[in-house]
PDB file of C-alpha atoms in Angstrom:
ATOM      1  CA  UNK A 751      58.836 231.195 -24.373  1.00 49.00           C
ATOM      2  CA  UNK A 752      60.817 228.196 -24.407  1.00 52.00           C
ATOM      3  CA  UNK A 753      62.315 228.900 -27.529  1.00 51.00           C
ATOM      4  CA  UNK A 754      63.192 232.096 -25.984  1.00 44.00           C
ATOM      5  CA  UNK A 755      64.813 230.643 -23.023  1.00 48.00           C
ATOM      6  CA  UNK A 756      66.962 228.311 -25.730  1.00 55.00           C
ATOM      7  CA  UNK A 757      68.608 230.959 -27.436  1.00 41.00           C
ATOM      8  CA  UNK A 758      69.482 232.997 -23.940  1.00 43.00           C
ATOM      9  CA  UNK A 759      70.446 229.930 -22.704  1.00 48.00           C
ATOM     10  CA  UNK A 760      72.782 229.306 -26.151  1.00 48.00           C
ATOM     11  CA  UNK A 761      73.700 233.341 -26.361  1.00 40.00           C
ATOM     12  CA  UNK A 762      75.123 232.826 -22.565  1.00 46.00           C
ATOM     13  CA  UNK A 763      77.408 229.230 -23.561  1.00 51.00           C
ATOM     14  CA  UNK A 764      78.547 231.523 -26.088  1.00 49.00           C
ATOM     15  CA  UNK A 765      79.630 234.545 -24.125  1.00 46.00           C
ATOM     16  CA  UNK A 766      80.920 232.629 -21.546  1.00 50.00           C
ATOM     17  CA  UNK A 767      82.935 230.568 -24.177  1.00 56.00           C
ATOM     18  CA  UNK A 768      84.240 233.789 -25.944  1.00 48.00           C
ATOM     19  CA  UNK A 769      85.071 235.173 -21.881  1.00 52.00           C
ATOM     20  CA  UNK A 770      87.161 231.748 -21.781  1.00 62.00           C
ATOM     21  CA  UNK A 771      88.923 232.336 -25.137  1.00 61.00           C
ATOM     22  CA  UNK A 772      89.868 236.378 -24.286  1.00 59.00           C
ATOM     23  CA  UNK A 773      91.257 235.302 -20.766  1.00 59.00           C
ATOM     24  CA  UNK A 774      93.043 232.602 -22.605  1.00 62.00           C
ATOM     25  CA  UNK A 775      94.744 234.771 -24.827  1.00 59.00           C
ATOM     26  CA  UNK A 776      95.549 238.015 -22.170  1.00 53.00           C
ATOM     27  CA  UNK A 777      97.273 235.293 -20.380  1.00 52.00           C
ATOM     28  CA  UNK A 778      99.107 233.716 -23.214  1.00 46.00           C
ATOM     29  CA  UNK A 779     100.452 237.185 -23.893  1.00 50.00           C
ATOM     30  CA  UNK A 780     101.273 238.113 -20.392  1.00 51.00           C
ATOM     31  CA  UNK A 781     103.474 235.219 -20.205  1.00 56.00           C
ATOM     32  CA  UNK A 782     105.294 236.565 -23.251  1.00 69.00           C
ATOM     33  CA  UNK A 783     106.476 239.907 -21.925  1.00 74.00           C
ATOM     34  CA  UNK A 784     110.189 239.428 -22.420  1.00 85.00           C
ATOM     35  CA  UNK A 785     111.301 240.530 -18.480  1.00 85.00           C
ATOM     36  CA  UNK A 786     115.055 241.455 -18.100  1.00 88.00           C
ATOM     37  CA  UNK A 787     117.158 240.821 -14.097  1.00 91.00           C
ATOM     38  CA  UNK A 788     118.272 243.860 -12.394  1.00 91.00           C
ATOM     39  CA  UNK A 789     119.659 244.753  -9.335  1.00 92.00           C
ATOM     40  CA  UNK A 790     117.465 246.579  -6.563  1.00 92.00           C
ATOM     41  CA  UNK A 791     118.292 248.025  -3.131  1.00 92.00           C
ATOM     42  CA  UNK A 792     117.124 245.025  -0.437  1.00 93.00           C
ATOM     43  CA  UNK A 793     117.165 248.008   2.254  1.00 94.00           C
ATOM     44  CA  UNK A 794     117.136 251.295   2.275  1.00 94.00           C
ATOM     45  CA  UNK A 795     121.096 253.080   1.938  1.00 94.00           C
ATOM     46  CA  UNK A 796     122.145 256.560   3.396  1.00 94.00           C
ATOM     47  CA  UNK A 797     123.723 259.117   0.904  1.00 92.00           C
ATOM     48  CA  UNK A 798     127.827 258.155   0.918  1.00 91.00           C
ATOM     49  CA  UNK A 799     127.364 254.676   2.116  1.00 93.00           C
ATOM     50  CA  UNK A 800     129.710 252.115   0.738  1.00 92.00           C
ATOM     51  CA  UNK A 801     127.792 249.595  -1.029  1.00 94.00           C
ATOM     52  CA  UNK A 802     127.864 245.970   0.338  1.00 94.00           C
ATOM     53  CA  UNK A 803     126.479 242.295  -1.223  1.00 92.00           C
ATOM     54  CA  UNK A 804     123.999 242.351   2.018  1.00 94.00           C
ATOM     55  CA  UNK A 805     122.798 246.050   0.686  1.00 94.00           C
ATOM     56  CA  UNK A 806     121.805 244.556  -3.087  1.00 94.00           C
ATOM     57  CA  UNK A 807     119.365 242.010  -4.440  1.00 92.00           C
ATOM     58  CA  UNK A 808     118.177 241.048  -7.805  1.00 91.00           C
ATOM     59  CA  UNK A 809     114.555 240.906  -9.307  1.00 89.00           C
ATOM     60  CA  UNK A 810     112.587 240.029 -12.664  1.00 88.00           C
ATOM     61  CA  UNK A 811     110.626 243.131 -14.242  1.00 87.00           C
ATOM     62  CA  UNK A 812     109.196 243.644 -17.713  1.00 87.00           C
ATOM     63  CA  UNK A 813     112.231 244.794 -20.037  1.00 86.00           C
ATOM     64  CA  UNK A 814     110.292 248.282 -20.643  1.00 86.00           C
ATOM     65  CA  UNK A 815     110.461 248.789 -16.624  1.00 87.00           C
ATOM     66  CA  UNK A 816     114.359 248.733 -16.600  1.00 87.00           C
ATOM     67  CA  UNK A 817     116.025 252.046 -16.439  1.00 88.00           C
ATOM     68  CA  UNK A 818     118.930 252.544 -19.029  1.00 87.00           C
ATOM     69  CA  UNK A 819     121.375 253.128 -16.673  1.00 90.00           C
ATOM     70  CA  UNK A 820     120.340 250.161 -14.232  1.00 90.00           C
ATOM     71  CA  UNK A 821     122.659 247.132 -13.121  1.00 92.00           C
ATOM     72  CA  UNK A 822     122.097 243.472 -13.844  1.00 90.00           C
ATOM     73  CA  UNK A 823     124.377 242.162 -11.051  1.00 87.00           C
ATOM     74  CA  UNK A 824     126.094 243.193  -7.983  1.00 88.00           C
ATOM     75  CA  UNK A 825     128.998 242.583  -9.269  1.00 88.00           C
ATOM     76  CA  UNK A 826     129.518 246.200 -10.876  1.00 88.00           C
ATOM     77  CA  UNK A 827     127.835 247.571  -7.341  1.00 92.00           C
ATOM     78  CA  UNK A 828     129.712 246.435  -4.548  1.00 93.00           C
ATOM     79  CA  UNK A 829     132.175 248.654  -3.391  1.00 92.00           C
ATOM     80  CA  UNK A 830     130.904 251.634  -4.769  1.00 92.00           C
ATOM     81  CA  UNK A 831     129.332 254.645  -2.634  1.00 92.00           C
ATOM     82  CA  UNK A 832     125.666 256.111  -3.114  1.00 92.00           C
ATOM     83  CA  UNK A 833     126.002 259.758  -4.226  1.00 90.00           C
ATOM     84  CA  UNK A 834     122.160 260.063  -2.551  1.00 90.00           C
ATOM     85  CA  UNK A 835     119.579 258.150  -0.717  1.00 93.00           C
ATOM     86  CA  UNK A 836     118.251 254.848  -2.281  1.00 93.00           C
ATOM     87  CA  UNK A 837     115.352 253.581  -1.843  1.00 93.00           C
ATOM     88  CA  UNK A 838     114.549 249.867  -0.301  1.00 92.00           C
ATOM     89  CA  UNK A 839     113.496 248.070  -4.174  1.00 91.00           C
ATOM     90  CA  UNK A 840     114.816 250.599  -6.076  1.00 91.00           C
ATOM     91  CA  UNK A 841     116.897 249.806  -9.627  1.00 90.00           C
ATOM     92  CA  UNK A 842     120.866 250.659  -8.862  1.00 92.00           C
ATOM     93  CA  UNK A 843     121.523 253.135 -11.763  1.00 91.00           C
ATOM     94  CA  UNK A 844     125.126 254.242 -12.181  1.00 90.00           C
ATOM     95  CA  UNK A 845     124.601 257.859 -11.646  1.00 89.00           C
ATOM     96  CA  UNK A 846     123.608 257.140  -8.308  1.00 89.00           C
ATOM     97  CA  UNK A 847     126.687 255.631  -7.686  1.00 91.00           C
ATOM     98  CA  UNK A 848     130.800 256.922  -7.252  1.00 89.00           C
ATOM     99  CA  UNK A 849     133.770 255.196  -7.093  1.00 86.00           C
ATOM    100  CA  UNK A 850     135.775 257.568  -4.134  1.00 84.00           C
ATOM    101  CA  UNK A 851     139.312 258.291  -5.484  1.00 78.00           C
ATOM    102  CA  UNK A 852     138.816 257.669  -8.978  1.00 74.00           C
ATOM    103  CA  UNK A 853     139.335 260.932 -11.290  1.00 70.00           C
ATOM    104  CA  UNK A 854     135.515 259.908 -12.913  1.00 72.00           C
ATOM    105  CA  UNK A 855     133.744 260.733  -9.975  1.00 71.00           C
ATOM    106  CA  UNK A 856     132.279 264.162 -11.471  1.00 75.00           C
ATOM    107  CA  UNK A 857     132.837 265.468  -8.095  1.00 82.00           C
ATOM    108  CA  UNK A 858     136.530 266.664  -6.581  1.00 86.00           C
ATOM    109  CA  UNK A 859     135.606 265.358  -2.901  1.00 86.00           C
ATOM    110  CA  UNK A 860     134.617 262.007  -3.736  1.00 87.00           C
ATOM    111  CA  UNK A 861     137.900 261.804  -5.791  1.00 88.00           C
ATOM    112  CA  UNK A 862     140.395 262.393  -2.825  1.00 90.00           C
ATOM    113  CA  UNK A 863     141.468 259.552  -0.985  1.00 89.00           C
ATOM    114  CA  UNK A 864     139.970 258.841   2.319  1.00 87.00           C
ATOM    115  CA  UNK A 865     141.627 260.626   5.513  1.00 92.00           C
ATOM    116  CA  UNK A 866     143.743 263.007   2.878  1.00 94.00           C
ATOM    117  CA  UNK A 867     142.809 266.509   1.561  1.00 95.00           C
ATOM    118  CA  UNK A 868     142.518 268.726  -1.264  1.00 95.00           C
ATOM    119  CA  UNK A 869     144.562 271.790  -1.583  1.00 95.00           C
ATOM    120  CA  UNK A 870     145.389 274.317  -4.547  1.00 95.00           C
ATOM    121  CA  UNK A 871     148.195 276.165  -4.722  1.00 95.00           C
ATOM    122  CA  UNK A 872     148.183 278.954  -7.291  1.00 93.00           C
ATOM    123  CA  UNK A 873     151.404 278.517 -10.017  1.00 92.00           C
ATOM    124  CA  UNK A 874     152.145 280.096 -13.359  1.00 89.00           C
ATOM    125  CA  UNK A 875     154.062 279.003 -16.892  1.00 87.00           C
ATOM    126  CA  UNK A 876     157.335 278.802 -15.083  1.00 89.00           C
ATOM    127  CA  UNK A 877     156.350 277.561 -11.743  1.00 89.00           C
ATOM    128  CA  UNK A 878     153.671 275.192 -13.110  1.00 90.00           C
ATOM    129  CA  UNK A 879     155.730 274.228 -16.355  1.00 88.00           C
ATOM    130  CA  UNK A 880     153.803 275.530 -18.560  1.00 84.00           C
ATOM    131  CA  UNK A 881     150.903 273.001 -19.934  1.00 84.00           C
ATOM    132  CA  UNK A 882     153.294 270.016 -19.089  1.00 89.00           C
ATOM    133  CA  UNK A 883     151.381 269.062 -15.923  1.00 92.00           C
ATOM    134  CA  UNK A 884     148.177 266.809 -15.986  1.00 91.00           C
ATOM    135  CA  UNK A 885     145.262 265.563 -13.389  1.00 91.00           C
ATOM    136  CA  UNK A 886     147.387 262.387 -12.459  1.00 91.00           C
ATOM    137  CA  UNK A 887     150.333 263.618 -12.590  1.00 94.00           C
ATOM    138  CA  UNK A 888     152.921 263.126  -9.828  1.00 96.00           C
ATOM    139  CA  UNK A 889     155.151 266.339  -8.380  1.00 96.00           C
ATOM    140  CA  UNK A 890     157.839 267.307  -5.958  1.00 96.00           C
ATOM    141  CA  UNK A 891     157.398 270.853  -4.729  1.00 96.00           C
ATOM    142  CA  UNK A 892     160.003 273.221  -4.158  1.00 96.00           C
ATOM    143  CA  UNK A 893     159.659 275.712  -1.537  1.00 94.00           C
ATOM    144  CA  UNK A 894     161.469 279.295  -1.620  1.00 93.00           C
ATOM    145  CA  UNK A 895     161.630 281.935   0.661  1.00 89.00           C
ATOM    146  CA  UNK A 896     163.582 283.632   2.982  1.00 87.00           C
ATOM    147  CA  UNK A 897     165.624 282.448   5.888  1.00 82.00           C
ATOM    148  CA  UNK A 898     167.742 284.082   8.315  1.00 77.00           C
ATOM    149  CA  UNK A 899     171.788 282.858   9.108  1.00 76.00           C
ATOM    150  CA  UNK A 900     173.897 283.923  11.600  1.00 71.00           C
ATOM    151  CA  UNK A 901     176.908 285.083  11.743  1.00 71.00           C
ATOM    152  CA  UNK A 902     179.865 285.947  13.827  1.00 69.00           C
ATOM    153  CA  UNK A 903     181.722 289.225  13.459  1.00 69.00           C
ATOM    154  CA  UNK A 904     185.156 290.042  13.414  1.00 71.00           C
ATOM    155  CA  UNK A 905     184.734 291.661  17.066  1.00 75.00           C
ATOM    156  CA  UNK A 906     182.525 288.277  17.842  1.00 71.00           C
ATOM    157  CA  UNK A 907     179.087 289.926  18.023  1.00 73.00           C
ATOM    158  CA  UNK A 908     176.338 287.476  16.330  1.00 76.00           C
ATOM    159  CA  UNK A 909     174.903 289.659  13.032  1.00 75.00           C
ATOM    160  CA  UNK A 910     171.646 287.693  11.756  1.00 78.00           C
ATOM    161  CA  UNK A 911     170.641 288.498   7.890  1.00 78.00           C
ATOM    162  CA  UNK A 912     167.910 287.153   5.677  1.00 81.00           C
ATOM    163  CA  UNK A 913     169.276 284.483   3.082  1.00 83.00           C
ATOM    164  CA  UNK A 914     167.095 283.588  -0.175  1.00 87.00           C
ATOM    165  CA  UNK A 915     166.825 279.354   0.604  1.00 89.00           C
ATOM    166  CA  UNK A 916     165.394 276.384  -1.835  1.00 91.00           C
ATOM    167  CA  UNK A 917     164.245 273.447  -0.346  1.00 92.00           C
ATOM    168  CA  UNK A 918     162.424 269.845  -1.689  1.00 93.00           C
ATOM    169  CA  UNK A 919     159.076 270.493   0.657  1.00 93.00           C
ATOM    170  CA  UNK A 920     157.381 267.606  -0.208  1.00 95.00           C
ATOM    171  CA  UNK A 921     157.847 264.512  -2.697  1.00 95.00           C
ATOM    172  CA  UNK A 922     155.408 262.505  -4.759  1.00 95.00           C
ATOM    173  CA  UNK A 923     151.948 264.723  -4.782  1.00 96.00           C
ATOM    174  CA  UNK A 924     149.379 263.792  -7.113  1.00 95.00           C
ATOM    175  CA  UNK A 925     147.755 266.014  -9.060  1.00 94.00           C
ATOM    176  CA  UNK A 926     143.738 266.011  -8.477  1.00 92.00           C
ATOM    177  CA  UNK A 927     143.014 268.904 -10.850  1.00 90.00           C
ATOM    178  CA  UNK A 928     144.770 271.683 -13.292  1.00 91.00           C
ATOM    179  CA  UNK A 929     142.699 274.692 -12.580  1.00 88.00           C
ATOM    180  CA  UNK A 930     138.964 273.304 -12.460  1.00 81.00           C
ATOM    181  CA  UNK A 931     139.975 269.826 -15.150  1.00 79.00           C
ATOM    182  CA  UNK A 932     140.333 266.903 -13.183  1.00 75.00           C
ATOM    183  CA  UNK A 933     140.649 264.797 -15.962  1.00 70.00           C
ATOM    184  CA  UNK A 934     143.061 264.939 -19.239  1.00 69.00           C
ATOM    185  CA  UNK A 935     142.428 267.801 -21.531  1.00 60.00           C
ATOM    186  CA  UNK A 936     143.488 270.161 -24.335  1.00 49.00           C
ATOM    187  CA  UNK A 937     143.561 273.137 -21.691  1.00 57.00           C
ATOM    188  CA  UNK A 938     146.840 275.028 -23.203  1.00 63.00           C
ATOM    189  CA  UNK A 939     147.485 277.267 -19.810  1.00 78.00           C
ATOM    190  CA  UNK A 940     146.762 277.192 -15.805  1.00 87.00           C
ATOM    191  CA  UNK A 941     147.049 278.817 -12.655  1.00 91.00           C
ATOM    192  CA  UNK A 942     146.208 276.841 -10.211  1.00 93.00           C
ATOM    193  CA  UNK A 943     147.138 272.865  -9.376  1.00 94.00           C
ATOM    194  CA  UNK A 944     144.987 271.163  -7.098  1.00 94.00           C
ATOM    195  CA  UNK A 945     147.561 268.725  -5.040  1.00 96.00           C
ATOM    196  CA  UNK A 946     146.062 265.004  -2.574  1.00 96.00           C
ATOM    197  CA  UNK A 947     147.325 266.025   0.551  1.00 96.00           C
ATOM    198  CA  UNK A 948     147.681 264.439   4.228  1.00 96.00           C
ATOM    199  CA  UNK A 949     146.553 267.363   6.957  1.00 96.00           C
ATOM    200  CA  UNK A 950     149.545 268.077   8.010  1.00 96.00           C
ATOM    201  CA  UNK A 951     151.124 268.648   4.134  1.00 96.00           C
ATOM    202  CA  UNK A 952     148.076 270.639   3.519  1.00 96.00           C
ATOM    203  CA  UNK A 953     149.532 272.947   6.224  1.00 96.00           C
ATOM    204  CA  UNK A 954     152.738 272.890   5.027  1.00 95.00           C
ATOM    205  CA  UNK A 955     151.597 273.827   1.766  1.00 95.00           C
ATOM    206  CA  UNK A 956     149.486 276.497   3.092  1.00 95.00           C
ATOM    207  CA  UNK A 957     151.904 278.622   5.694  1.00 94.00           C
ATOM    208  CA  UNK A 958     154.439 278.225   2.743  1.00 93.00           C
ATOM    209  CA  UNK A 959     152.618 279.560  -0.085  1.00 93.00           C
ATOM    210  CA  UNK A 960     151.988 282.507   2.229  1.00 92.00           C
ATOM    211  CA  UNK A 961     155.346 283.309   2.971  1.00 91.00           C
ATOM    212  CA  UNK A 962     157.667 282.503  -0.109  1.00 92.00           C
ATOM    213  CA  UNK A 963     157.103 280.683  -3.847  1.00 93.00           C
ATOM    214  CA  UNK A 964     156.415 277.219  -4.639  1.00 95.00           C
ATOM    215  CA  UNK A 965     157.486 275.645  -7.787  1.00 95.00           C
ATOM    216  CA  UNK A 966     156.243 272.052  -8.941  1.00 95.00           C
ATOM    217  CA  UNK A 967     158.850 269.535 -10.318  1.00 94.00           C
ATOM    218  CA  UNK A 968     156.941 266.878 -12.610  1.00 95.00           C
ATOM    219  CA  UNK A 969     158.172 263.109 -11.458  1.00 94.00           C
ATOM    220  CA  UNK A 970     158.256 260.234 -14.092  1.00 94.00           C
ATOM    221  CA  UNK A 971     155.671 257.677 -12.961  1.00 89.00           C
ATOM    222  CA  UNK A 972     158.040 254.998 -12.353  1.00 92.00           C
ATOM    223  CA  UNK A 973     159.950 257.194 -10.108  1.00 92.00           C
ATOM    224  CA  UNK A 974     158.755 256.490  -6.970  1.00 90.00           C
ATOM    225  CA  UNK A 975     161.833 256.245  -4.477  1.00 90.00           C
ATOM    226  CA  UNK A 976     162.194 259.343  -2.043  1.00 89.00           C
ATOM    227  CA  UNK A 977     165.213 261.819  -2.155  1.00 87.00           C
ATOM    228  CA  UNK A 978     167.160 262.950   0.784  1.00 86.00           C
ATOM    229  CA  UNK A 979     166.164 266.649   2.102  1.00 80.00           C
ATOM    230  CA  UNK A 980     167.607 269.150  -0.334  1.00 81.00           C
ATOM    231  CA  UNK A 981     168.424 272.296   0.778  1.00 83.00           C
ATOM    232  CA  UNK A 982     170.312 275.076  -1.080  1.00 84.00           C
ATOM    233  CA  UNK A 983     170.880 279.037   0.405  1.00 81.00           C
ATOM    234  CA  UNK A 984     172.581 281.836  -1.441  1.00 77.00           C
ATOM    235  CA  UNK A 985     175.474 280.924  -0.549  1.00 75.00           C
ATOM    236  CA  UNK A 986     175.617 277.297  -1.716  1.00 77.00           C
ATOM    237  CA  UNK A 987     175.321 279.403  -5.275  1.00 75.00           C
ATOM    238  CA  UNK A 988     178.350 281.518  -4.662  1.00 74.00           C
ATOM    239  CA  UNK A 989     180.858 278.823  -2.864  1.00 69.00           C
ATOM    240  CA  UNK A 990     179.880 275.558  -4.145  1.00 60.00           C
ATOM    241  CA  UNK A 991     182.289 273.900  -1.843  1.00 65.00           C
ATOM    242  CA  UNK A 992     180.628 275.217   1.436  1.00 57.00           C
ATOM    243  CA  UNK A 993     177.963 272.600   1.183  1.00 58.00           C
ATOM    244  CA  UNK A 994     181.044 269.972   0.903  1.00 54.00           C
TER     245      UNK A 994
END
């Protein structure tokens, strides 16, 4: 019996030593998970919130944990909006994220400029010059359509008559999108041109397109200095001097 009691005694010193060494080495290894920094969401952010250093902290995870598309810093973050709701402790991936006005957004709202608009206006080869325009691009538009002049009679009665009339509408648009591209392509033809707009030019635009043509003039991107208001009628093409 005592010999019995021995060996248990000796099998247990063992077991327990053997416990010891497999704790030993589980912890050894733990410690050499390689862990990689990347930036989490310290709160909780609403969908189309611009992202803030208070909004953004950093944290240690295993390597394996860290999503492919995650940040390491804030620096890349800040400034940025959230496309959806993130989560408080959350990894900040990039395709959770937009940068509003840039032409990479994947998304035509979030590319127009706060407090302007978006508004096509429908051209073709001649109107649109023909595959010449590009998403960045910078236009004048020319509005046609028909006014009316008066005129005074030989007996001195007033006679009003329509008159074809050309004018500059509006100066320095940029270009958001050519048809449905809003960045550079190899698209050879167009309809449409999607124009950054304030309100009231959006109007413009609109009420214009409705009642005559519009016809974009491509700027050169150093040109940025404003023209005087051009206007030309009918009859500014058959008496050049009557503008003088």
């Amino acid at each position: 019996m005592k010999k019995i009691k021995i060996l248990a005694l000796f099998l247990a010193l063992i077991t327990a030593g053997v416990l010891l060494w497999y704790l030993s080495q589980d912890k050894a290894e733990a410690v050499e998970v390689p862990k990689s920094i990347v930036a989490v969401a310290a709160c909780d952010i609403a969908e189309n919130t611009v992202i803030t250093s208070d909004m953004i902290t950093t944290s240690y995870m295993p390597a394996e944990l860290v999503l492919s598309q995650a940040y390491a810093s804030a620096a890349n973050i800040i400034g940025k909006t959230a496309r959806s709701p993130i989560v408080a402790g959350e990894q900040i991936v990039s395709a959770r994220l937009v940068e509003v006005g840039s032409s990479n957004s994947g998304s035509l709202a979030y590319t127009v400029t706060p407090g302007m608009r978006a508004i096509t206006i429908g051209v073709n080869d001649t109107t649109g010059l023909k595959c010449m325009i590009h998403p960045g691009d910078i236009v004048d538009i020319i509005a046609h359509y028909q006014a009316e002049e008066t005129t005074v009679t030989a007996d001195g009665e007033k006679e009003t008559q329509p008159v074809p009339e050309a004018r500059i509408l509006l100066q320095q648009m940029l270009v958001l999108a050519v048809d449905q591209v809003m960045q550079e392509s190899g698209e050879a033809a167009y309809t449409t041109l999607t124009l950054e707009a304030t309100p009231e030019q959006a109007v413009l635009l609109s009420l214009s397109e409705t009642v005559g043509m519009l016809r974009a003039v491509l700027r050169s991107p150093l040109d940025t200095e404003a023209v005087p208001d051009s206007r030309v009628t009918i009859m500014d093409l058959t008496d050049p001097d009557a503008k003088d």
